[in-house]
PDB file of C-alpha atoms in Angstrom:
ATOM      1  CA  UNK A   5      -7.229  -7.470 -14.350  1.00  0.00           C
ATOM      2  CA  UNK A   6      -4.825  -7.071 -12.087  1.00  0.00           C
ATOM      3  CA  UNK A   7      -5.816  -3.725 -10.796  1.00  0.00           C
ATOM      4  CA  UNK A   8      -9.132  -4.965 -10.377  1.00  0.00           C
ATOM      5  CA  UNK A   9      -8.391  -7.705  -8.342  1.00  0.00           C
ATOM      6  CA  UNK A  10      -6.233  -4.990  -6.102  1.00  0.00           C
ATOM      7  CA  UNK A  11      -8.951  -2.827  -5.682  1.00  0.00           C
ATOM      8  CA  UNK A  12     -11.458  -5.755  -4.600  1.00  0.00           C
ATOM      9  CA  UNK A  13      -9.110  -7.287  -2.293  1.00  0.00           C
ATOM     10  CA  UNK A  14      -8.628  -3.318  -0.698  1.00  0.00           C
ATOM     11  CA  UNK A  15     -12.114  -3.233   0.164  1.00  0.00           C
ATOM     12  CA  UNK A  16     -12.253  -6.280   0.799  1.00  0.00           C
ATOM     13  CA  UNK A  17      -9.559  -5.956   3.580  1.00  0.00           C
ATOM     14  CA  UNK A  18     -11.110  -2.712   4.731  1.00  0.00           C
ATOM     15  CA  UNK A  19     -14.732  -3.441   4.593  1.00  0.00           C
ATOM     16  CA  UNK A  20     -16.328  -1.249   7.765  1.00  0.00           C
ATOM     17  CA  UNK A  21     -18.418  -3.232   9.873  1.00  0.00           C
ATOM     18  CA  UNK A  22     -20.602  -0.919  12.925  1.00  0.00           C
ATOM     19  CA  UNK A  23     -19.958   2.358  10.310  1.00  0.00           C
ATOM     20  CA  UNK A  24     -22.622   5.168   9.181  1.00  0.00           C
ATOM     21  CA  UNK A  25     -24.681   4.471   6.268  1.00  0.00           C
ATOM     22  CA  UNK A  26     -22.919   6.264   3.628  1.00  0.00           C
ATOM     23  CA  UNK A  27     -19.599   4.971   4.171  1.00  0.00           C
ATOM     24  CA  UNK A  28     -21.687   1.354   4.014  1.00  0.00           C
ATOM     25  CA  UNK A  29     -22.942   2.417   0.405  1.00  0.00           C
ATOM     26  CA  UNK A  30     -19.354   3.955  -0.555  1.00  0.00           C
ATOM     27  CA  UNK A  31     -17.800   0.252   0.433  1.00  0.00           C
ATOM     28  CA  UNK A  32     -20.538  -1.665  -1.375  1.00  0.00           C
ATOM     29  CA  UNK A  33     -20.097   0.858  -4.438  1.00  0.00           C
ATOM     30  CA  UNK A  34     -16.151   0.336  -4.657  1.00  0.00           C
ATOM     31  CA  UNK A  35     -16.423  -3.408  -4.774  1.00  0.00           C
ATOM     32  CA  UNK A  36     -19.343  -3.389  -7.228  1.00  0.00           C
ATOM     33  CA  UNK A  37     -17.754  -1.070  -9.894  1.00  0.00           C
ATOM     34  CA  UNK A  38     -14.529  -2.830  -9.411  1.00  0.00           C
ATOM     35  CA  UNK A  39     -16.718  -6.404 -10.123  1.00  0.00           C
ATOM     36  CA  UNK A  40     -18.636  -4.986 -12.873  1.00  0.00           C
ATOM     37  CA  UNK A  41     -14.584  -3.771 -14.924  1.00  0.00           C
ATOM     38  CA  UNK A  42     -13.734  -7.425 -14.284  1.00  0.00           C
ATOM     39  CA  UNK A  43     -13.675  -9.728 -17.181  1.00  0.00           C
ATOM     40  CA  UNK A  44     -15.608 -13.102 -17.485  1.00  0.00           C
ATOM     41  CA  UNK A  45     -12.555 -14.812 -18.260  1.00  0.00           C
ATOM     42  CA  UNK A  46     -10.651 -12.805 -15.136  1.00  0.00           C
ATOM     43  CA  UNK A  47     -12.862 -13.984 -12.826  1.00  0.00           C
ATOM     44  CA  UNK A  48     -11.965 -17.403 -11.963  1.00  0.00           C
ATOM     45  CA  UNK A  49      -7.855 -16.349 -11.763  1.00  0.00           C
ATOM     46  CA  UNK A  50      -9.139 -13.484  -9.343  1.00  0.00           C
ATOM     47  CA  UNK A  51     -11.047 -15.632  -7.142  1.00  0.00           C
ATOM     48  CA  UNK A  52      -8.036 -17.678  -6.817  1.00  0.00           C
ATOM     49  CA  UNK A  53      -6.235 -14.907  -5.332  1.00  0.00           C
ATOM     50  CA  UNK A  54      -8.699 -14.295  -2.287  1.00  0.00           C
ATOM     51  CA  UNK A  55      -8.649 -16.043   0.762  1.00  0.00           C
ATOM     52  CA  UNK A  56     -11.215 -17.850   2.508  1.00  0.00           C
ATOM     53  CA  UNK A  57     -12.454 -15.148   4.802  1.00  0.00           C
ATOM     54  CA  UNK A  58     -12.271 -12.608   1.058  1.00  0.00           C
ATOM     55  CA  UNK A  59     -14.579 -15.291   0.045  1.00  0.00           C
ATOM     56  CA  UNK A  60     -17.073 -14.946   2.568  1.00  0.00           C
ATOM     57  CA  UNK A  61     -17.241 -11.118   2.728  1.00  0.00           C
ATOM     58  CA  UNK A  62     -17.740 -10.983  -1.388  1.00  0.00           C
ATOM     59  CA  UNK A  63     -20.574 -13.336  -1.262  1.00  0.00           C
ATOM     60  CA  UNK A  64     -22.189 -10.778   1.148  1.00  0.00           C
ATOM     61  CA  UNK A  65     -21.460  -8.303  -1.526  1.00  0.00           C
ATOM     62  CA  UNK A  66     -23.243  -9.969  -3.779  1.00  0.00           C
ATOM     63  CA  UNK A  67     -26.281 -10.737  -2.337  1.00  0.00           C
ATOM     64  CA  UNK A  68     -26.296  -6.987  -1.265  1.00  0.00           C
ATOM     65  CA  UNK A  69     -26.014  -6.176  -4.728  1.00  0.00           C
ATOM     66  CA  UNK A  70     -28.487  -9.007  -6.078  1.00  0.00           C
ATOM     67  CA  UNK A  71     -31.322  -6.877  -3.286  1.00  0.00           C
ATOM     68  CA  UNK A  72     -30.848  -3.866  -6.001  1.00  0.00           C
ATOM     69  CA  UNK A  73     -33.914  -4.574  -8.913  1.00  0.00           C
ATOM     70  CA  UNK A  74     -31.143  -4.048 -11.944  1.00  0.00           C
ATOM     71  CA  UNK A  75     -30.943  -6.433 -14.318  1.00  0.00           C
ATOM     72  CA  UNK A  76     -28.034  -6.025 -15.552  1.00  0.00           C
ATOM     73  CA  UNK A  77     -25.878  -5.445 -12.829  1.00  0.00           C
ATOM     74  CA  UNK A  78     -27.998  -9.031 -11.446  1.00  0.00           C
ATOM     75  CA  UNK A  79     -26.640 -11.014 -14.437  1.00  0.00           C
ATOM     76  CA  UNK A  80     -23.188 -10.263 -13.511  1.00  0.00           C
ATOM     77  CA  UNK A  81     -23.737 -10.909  -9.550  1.00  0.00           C
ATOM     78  CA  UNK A  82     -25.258 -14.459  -9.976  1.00  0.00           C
ATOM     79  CA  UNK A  83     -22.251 -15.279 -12.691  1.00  0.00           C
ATOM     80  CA  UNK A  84     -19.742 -14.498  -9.659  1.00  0.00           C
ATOM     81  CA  UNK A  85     -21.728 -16.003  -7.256  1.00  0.00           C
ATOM     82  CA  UNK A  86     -21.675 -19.440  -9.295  1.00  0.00           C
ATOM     83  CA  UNK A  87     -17.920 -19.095  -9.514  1.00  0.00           C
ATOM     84  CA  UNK A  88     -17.455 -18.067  -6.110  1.00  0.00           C
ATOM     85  CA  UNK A  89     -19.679 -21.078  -4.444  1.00  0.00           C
ATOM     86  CA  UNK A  90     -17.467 -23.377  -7.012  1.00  0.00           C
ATOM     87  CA  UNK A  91     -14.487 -21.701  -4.659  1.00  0.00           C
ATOM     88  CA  UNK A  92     -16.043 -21.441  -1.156  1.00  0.00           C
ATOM     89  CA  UNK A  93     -19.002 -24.093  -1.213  1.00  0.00           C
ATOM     90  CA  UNK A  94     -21.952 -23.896   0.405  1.00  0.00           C
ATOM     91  CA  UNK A  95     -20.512 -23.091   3.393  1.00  0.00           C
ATOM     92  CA  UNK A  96     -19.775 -19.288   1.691  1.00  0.00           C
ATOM     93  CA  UNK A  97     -23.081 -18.869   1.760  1.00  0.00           C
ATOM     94  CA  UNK A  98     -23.873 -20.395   4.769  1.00  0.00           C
ATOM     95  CA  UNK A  99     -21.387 -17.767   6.738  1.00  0.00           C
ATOM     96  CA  UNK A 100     -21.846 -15.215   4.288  1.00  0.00           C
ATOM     97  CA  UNK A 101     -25.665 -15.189   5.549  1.00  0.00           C
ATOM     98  CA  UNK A 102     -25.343 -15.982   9.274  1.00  0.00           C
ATOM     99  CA  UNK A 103     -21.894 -14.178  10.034  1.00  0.00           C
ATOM    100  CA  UNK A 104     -23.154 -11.006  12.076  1.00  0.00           C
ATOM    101  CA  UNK A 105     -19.643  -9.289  11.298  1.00  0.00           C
ATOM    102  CA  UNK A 106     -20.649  -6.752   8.632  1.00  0.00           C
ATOM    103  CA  UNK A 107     -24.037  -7.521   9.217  1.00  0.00           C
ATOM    104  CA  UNK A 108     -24.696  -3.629   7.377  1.00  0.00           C
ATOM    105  CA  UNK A 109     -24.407  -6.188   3.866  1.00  0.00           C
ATOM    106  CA  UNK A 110     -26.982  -7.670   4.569  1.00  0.00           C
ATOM    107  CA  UNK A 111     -30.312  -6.727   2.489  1.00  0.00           C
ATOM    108  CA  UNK A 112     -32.675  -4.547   4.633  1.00  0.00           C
ATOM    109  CA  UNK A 113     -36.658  -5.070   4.255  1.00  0.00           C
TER     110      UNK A 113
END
């Protein structure tokens, strides 16, 4: 878990915000595949670990990834996003949607 929780608090910490579009998808890729290795039972002590403003930024993660039609990978997006509102509040995903700082997250029509 532990490496996990590294690698999502790396991009986390180095999340690009006026960048091209691929290195936008390579960001969004790392912290998905590092989510999707995560265990349900890791995922509450790894949320623990972030801080307010890691919070923020992996709710806008999420609902990038919840604008991709896969169920699967949707299942696993809404379970984090229940444990990371139970962390952050509404207010998450309040600034998660309004913050215009990696604005790139959010989902494009």
């Amino acid at each position: 878990m532990e490496s996990c929780a590294h690698q999502i608090r790396q991009a986390l910490d180095s999340a690009p915000s006026n960048t091209t579009e691929e290195q936008q998808a390579a960001s969004f890729q790392r912290v998905k595949d590092s989510i999707l290795k995560v265990r349900e039972n890791d995922i509450d002590p790894l949320i623990a670990t972030l801080t307010p403003g890691q919070v923020d930024l992996l709710m806008k993660y999420l609902y990038k990834g919840l604008a991709v039609p896969d169920a699967k990978l949707n299942a696993v997006l809404l379970l984090w996003h229940e444990k990371l509102t139970a962390v952050g509040g509404v207010g998450c995903i309040m600034r998660s949607l309004t913050n215009p700082l990696h604005h790139f997250l959010a989902p494009s029509n």
